[in-house]
Amino acid sequence: MAANMYRVGDYVYFENSSSNPYLVRRIEELNKTANGNVEAKVVCLFRRRDISSSLNSLADSNAREFEEESKQPGVSEQQRHQLKHRELFLSRQFESLPATHIRGKCSVTLLNETDILSQYLEKEDCFFYSLVFDPVQKTLLADQGEIRVGCKYQAEIPDRLAEGESDNRNQQKMEMKVWDPDNPLTDRQIDQFLVVARAVGTFARALDCSSSIRQPSLHMSAAAASRDITLFHAMDTLQKNGYDLAKAMSTLVPQGGPVLCRDEMEEWSASEAMLFEEALEKYGKDFNDIRQDFLPWKSLASIVQFYYMWKTTDRYIQQKRLKAAEADSKLKQVYIPTYTKPNPNQIISVGSKPGMNGAGFQKGLTCESCHTTQSAQWYAWGPPNMQCRLCASCWIYWKKYGGLKTPTQLEGAARGTTEPHSRGHLSRPEAQSLSPYTTSANRAKLLAKNRQTFLLQTTKLTRLARRMCRDLLQPRRAARRPYAPINANAIKAECSIRLPKAAKTPLKIHPLVRLPLATIVKDLVAQAPLKPKTPRGTKTPINRNQLTQNRGLGGIMVKRAYETMAGAGVPFSANGRPLASGIRSSSQPAAKRQKLNPADAPNPVVFVATKDTRALRKALTHLEMRRAARRPNLPLKVKPTLIAVRPPVPLPAPSHPASTNEPIVLED
């Protein structure tokens, strides 16, 4: 019963996906919705798999510094791998989740120097955190609530002075005396002097114009003059004048007028106080963030002093009562029964229920984490085409801690004993295919690449910046050199400057009407086949004289003439390649005659040039071809007379030496 009772402040597991690990959250509020369901307002905690690789490197360096400072005992590589699964990152992000998605409790503590990291591995459902993650700024910062425990935070107590030994330390640097309890004045005289100081403060506020506006009545001025700042000033005046009442009286009212003493409560305006209350509701007592986001013109000492003065006002008491009333109306705890439904990733045996998940899994596969072959229950893990699975214990570990028990090749780590050579450069399917735990029958399927089409879509501001900052961007130069870096920050800054001026003279943007995707796909299917069939078995001739030709640098770099390429009578096709009877020319590169590998093939859309297309290319000039290549999205305008293709003119047959009549035939 107690294990299924969840209260405010508990760290719990939430399940948002059947295949992904649990989410670790802290319950802040339990609210009942209008339809009777219970929602939990939670604080988000992130794992290492949820942040970027650069932030992971920063977390690694922070962990190394912690181990050096706290002198942690040595741990094995497997323990170090599992400790990364126990580390979380706190955040200030809140979200609301259904309470029915809770899958259990866990423990999350702040890491300090006295902790031993290996102890976290000995406890179930135990996590730690030391850094705070900002999901918006994508930064990792040290937690402000660090408990400073350790030898470097302890005070150094000096040795006691012997009798008669003088203290040679500089007392002015160490402390300053502000009050002497052994003064010659009596308590009655001190109280009378404090009354005079309050009266002088009330009179000073009556003379000050700004104070008379803030405190229009005499009662408000007298109450402000009775605050602690006036009493501190009066007692400091007595100390400085050697507790002489006559001198202290004259100091209270100098020649220019009475001294006006104000504290932070009186200096702050009503709007600033409202901003402070709003910031306190959002950030709590994190005064650095309050100053940075809400009150940047105030000093940190001023904000802290105002906070403790604000706690003495009626405003604080009213807010405290309202929060207490809201807390009483909300739920304190909720009972969630144990989740017993089967997981969709559970692999059902072949003879039990057909059609369930795991029906296509092959026999002989081992657990990806512990590599066991026997388990009471198996679960599908990873991409479906890879057919990876986990045993029951490793599946529970994956769901709770977001990783595998041992560093495997799938995670880019080498085992040392079973992997003598480094495989960090291999892709995930290749590393899995080289695993000693994978059978040779499955390696062909694991090497199949699952490629997906992606689209880079620019925003409206980016398109405006391209037009407005054309002189800085130089789009033609950038298109010819895509590898050259572009200073995007400078272009954004210049665009923000030019944008207000350009609003008066709007740009002329012509909208482009694009056909729907379904129409384009139908046209492509109708015009070209999806998979071109490459002819095989054709014989490729090699001239014997080609073996003795000069292949020096001069023959490669010099542009060959038309007569040299064409010979004395070889007919040419529409695309400029010489034709031969029954055989293909050896001038065609061998790479174009190879069959495409299905694993390396891109998306199955192939554009095949027709005779009309090749004739159109021959009709275009060199300038028109370059313009069409730079802007492939624009329609090509060609005169109708240029489209007509002239029939090839037959040339006289080439004259070959007698030694070239019998070609050497090589199989392709």
Short mmCIF file of N, CA and C in Angstrom, two decimals, residues 103-188:
data_model
loop_
_atom_site.label_atom_id
_atom_site.label_comp_id
_atom_site.label_asym_id
_atom_site.label_seq_id
_atom_site.Cartn_x
_atom_site.Cartn_y
_atom_site.Cartn_z
N ARG A 103 5.16 4.82 -12.78
CA ARG A 103 5.56 3.42 -12.76
C ARG A 103 6.44 3.06 -11.57
N GLY A 104 6.54 3.90 -10.56
CA GLY A 104 7.33 3.55 -9.39
C GLY A 104 8.08 4.74 -8.84
N LYS A 105 8.71 4.53 -7.68
CA LYS A 105 9.46 5.59 -7.00
C LYS A 105 10.95 5.38 -7.23
N CYS A 106 11.70 6.47 -7.07
CA CYS A 106 13.15 6.42 -7.12
C CYS A 106 13.69 7.48 -6.16
N SER A 107 15.00 7.50 -6.00
CA SER A 107 15.66 8.42 -5.09
C SER A 107 16.69 9.23 -5.86
N VAL A 108 16.65 10.56 -5.73
CA VAL A 108 17.58 11.46 -6.39
C VAL A 108 18.18 12.38 -5.32
N THR A 109 19.49 12.40 -5.22
CA THR A 109 20.18 13.21 -4.21
C THR A 109 21.22 14.10 -4.87
N LEU A 110 21.56 15.17 -4.18
CA LEU A 110 22.60 16.08 -4.64
C LEU A 110 23.96 15.51 -4.28
N LEU A 111 24.86 15.44 -5.25
CA LEU A 111 26.17 14.85 -5.04
C LEU A 111 27.07 15.83 -4.30
N ASN A 112 27.73 15.34 -3.23
CA ASN A 112 28.71 16.17 -2.52
C ASN A 112 30.01 15.39 -2.38
N GLU A 113 31.01 16.05 -1.84
CA GLU A 113 32.35 15.48 -1.82
C GLU A 113 32.49 14.29 -0.89
N THR A 114 31.60 14.14 0.04
CA THR A 114 31.70 13.03 0.99
C THR A 114 31.11 11.74 0.44
N ASP A 115 30.40 11.81 -0.69
CA ASP A 115 29.78 10.62 -1.26
C ASP A 115 30.81 9.79 -2.01
N ILE A 116 30.59 8.49 -2.03
CA ILE A 116 31.38 7.55 -2.83
C ILE A 116 30.50 7.09 -3.99
N LEU A 117 31.00 7.28 -5.20
CA LEU A 117 30.17 7.03 -6.38
C LEU A 117 29.76 5.58 -6.50
N SER A 118 30.63 4.67 -6.11
CA SER A 118 30.29 3.25 -6.26
C SER A 118 29.11 2.83 -5.39
N GLN A 119 28.80 3.62 -4.34
CA GLN A 119 27.66 3.27 -3.49
C GLN A 119 26.33 3.43 -4.22
N TYR A 120 26.28 4.29 -5.22
CA TYR A 120 25.03 4.46 -5.97
C TYR A 120 24.71 3.22 -6.79
N LEU A 121 25.73 2.47 -7.21
CA LEU A 121 25.49 1.27 -7.99
C LEU A 121 24.96 0.13 -7.13
N GLU A 122 25.21 0.19 -5.82
CA GLU A 122 24.76 -0.88 -4.93
C GLU A 122 23.29 -0.73 -4.56
N LYS A 123 22.71 0.44 -4.81
CA LYS A 123 21.31 0.68 -4.44
C LYS A 123 20.45 0.70 -5.69
N GLU A 124 19.28 0.12 -5.59
CA GLU A 124 18.33 0.14 -6.69
C GLU A 124 17.59 1.48 -6.73
N ASP A 125 17.31 1.93 -7.94
CA ASP A 125 16.51 3.15 -8.16
C ASP A 125 17.13 4.36 -7.45
N CYS A 126 18.44 4.47 -7.51
CA CYS A 126 19.14 5.56 -6.83
C CYS A 126 19.91 6.36 -7.88
N PHE A 127 19.69 7.68 -7.89
CA PHE A 127 20.34 8.58 -8.84
C PHE A 127 20.98 9.74 -8.09
N PHE A 128 21.84 10.49 -8.81
CA PHE A 128 22.46 11.68 -8.23
C PHE A 128 22.53 12.76 -9.32
N TYR A 129 22.69 13.99 -8.88
CA TYR A 129 22.87 15.11 -9.81
C TYR A 129 23.80 16.13 -9.18
N SER A 130 24.52 16.84 -10.04
CA SER A 130 25.40 17.91 -9.59
C SER A 130 25.35 19.13 -10.50
N LEU A 131 24.74 19.00 -11.67
CA LEU A 131 24.66 20.10 -12.63
C LEU A 131 23.20 20.37 -12.97
N VAL A 132 22.93 21.60 -13.40
CA VAL A 132 21.58 22.04 -13.78
C VAL A 132 21.58 22.27 -15.29
N PHE A 133 20.61 21.69 -15.97
CA PHE A 133 20.48 21.78 -17.43
C PHE A 133 19.37 22.76 -17.78
N ASP A 134 19.69 23.68 -18.69
CA ASP A 134 18.70 24.64 -19.19
C ASP A 134 18.26 24.18 -20.58
N PRO A 135 17.02 23.67 -20.74
CA PRO A 135 16.60 23.17 -22.06
C PRO A 135 16.49 24.26 -23.11
N VAL A 136 16.30 25.51 -22.70
CA VAL A 136 16.14 26.60 -23.67
C VAL A 136 17.50 27.08 -24.15
N GLN A 137 18.39 27.39 -23.21
CA GLN A 137 19.71 27.88 -23.57
C GLN A 137 20.69 26.77 -23.93
N LYS A 138 20.33 25.51 -23.64
CA LYS A 138 21.20 24.36 -23.89
C LYS A 138 22.55 24.51 -23.17
N THR A 139 22.48 24.76 -21.86
CA THR A 139 23.68 24.96 -21.07
C THR A 139 23.64 24.07 -19.83
N LEU A 140 24.82 23.80 -19.28
CA LEU A 140 24.98 23.06 -18.04
C LEU A 140 25.70 23.96 -17.05
N LEU A 141 25.11 24.15 -15.88
CA LEU A 141 25.69 25.00 -14.85
C LEU A 141 25.71 24.24 -13.54
N ALA A 142 26.61 24.67 -12.64
CA ALA A 142 26.68 24.06 -11.32
C ALA A 142 25.45 24.45 -10.51
N ASP A 143 24.99 23.54 -9.70
CA ASP A 143 23.81 23.80 -8.88
C ASP A 143 24.12 24.83 -7.81
N GLN A 144 23.24 25.84 -7.67
CA GLN A 144 23.46 26.88 -6.68
C GLN A 144 23.23 26.38 -5.25
N GLY A 145 22.49 25.30 -5.11
CA GLY A 145 22.19 24.79 -3.78
C GLY A 145 23.18 23.75 -3.30
N GLU A 146 24.44 23.92 -3.65
CA GLU A 146 25.45 22.94 -3.27
C GLU A 146 25.70 22.98 -1.76
N ILE A 147 25.75 21.82 -1.15
CA ILE A 147 26.07 21.73 0.27
C ILE A 147 27.59 21.71 0.42
N ARG A 148 28.14 22.73 1.00
CA ARG A 148 29.60 22.86 1.07
C ARG A 148 30.13 22.07 2.26
N VAL A 149 30.37 20.81 2.00
CA VAL A 149 30.91 19.91 3.01
C VAL A 149 32.26 19.43 2.52
N GLY A 150 33.25 19.49 3.37
CA GLY A 150 34.58 19.05 3.00
C GLY A 150 35.65 19.84 3.73
N CYS A 151 36.89 19.41 3.57
CA CYS A 151 37.99 20.05 4.30
C CYS A 151 38.25 21.48 3.84
N LYS A 152 37.99 21.78 2.57
CA LYS A 152 38.31 23.13 2.11
C LYS A 152 37.27 24.17 2.52
N TYR A 153 36.12 23.71 3.06
CA TYR A 153 35.10 24.65 3.52
C TYR A 153 35.12 24.84 5.04
N GLN A 154 36.05 24.22 5.72
CA GLN A 154 36.10 24.33 7.18
C GLN A 154 36.93 25.54 7.60
N ALA A 155 36.57 26.13 8.74
CA ALA A 155 37.29 27.30 9.26
C ALA A 155 38.60 26.86 9.90
N GLU A 156 39.63 27.65 9.71
CA GLU A 156 40.93 27.39 10.32
C GLU A 156 41.02 28.17 11.64
N ILE A 157 41.00 27.44 12.72
CA ILE A 157 41.02 28.06 14.05
C ILE A 157 42.48 28.24 14.48
N PRO A 158 42.89 29.48 14.76
CA PRO A 158 44.30 29.68 15.18
C PRO A 158 44.52 29.18 16.61
N ASP A 159 45.78 29.01 16.95
CA ASP A 159 46.12 28.56 18.31
C ASP A 159 45.84 29.67 19.33
N ARG A 160 45.52 29.23 20.52
CA ARG A 160 45.21 30.18 21.59
C ARG A 160 46.49 30.90 22.05
N LEU A 161 46.35 32.24 22.29
CA LEU A 161 47.50 33.02 22.73
C LEU A 161 47.84 32.68 24.18
N ALA A 162 49.09 32.63 24.46
CA ALA A 162 49.54 32.40 25.84
C ALA A 162 49.35 33.65 26.69
N GLU A 163 49.42 33.51 27.96
CA GLU A 163 49.24 34.65 28.86
C GLU A 163 50.40 35.63 28.69
N GLY A 164 50.03 36.88 28.50
CA GLY A 164 51.02 37.91 28.30
C GLY A 164 51.48 38.07 26.87
N GLU A 165 51.04 37.22 25.96
CA GLU A 165 51.44 37.31 24.55
C GLU A 165 50.53 38.29 23.82
N SER A 166 51.12 39.17 23.07
CA SER A 166 50.36 40.19 22.35
C SER A 166 49.90 39.66 21.00
N ASP A 167 48.74 40.16 20.57
CA ASP A 167 48.18 39.78 19.27
C ASP A 167 48.73 40.71 18.21
N ASN A 168 49.54 40.17 17.29
CA ASN A 168 50.19 40.98 16.26
C ASN A 168 49.34 41.14 15.00
N ARG A 169 48.14 40.62 14.99
CA ARG A 169 47.30 40.73 13.80
C ARG A 169 46.71 42.13 13.67
N ASN A 170 46.45 42.52 12.43
CA ASN A 170 45.85 43.84 12.17
C ASN A 170 44.36 43.75 12.47
N GLN A 171 43.94 44.37 13.56
CA GLN A 171 42.55 44.26 13.99
C GLN A 171 41.59 45.00 13.05
N GLN A 172 42.08 46.04 12.38
CA GLN A 172 41.19 46.81 11.50
C GLN A 172 40.77 46.00 10.28
N LYS A 173 41.67 45.11 9.83
CA LYS A 173 41.30 44.27 8.70
C LYS A 173 40.37 43.13 9.12
N MET A 174 40.43 42.74 10.36
CA MET A 174 39.64 41.60 10.82
C MET A 174 38.25 42.00 11.27
N GLU A 175 38.11 43.13 11.99
CA GLU A 175 36.81 43.53 12.51
C GLU A 175 36.83 45.02 12.81
N MET A 176 35.63 45.58 12.97
CA MET A 176 35.49 47.00 13.32
C MET A 176 34.47 47.11 14.45
N LYS A 177 34.83 47.83 15.47
CA LYS A 177 33.98 47.97 16.64
C LYS A 177 32.88 48.99 16.36
N VAL A 178 31.61 48.57 16.51
CA VAL A 178 30.49 49.45 16.23
C VAL A 178 29.68 49.79 17.48
N TRP A 179 29.92 49.11 18.58
CA TRP A 179 29.18 49.41 19.82
C TRP A 179 29.97 48.90 21.01
N ASP A 180 29.99 49.73 22.04
CA ASP A 180 30.70 49.37 23.28
C ASP A 180 29.67 49.20 24.39
N PRO A 181 29.48 47.99 24.88
CA PRO A 181 28.47 47.82 25.95
C PRO A 181 28.88 48.48 27.27
N ASP A 182 30.18 48.75 27.47
CA ASP A 182 30.65 49.39 28.70
C ASP A 182 30.75 50.90 28.52
N ASN A 183 29.72 51.52 27.94
CA ASN A 183 29.74 52.96 27.73
C ASN A 183 29.22 53.68 28.98
N PRO A 184 29.51 54.97 29.15
CA PRO A 184 29.09 55.70 30.37
C PRO A 184 27.62 56.05 30.41
N LEU A 185 26.86 55.86 29.34
CA LEU A 185 25.45 56.25 29.31
C LEU A 185 24.59 55.16 29.92
N THR A 186 23.48 55.61 30.50
CA THR A 186 22.50 54.68 31.05
C THR A 186 21.51 54.28 29.96
N ASP A 187 20.72 53.25 30.22
CA ASP A 187 19.71 52.80 29.25
C ASP A 187 18.65 53.86 29.01
N ARG A 188 18.31 54.64 30.04
CA ARG A 188 17.31 55.70 29.88
C ARG A 188 17.83 56.78 28.94
#
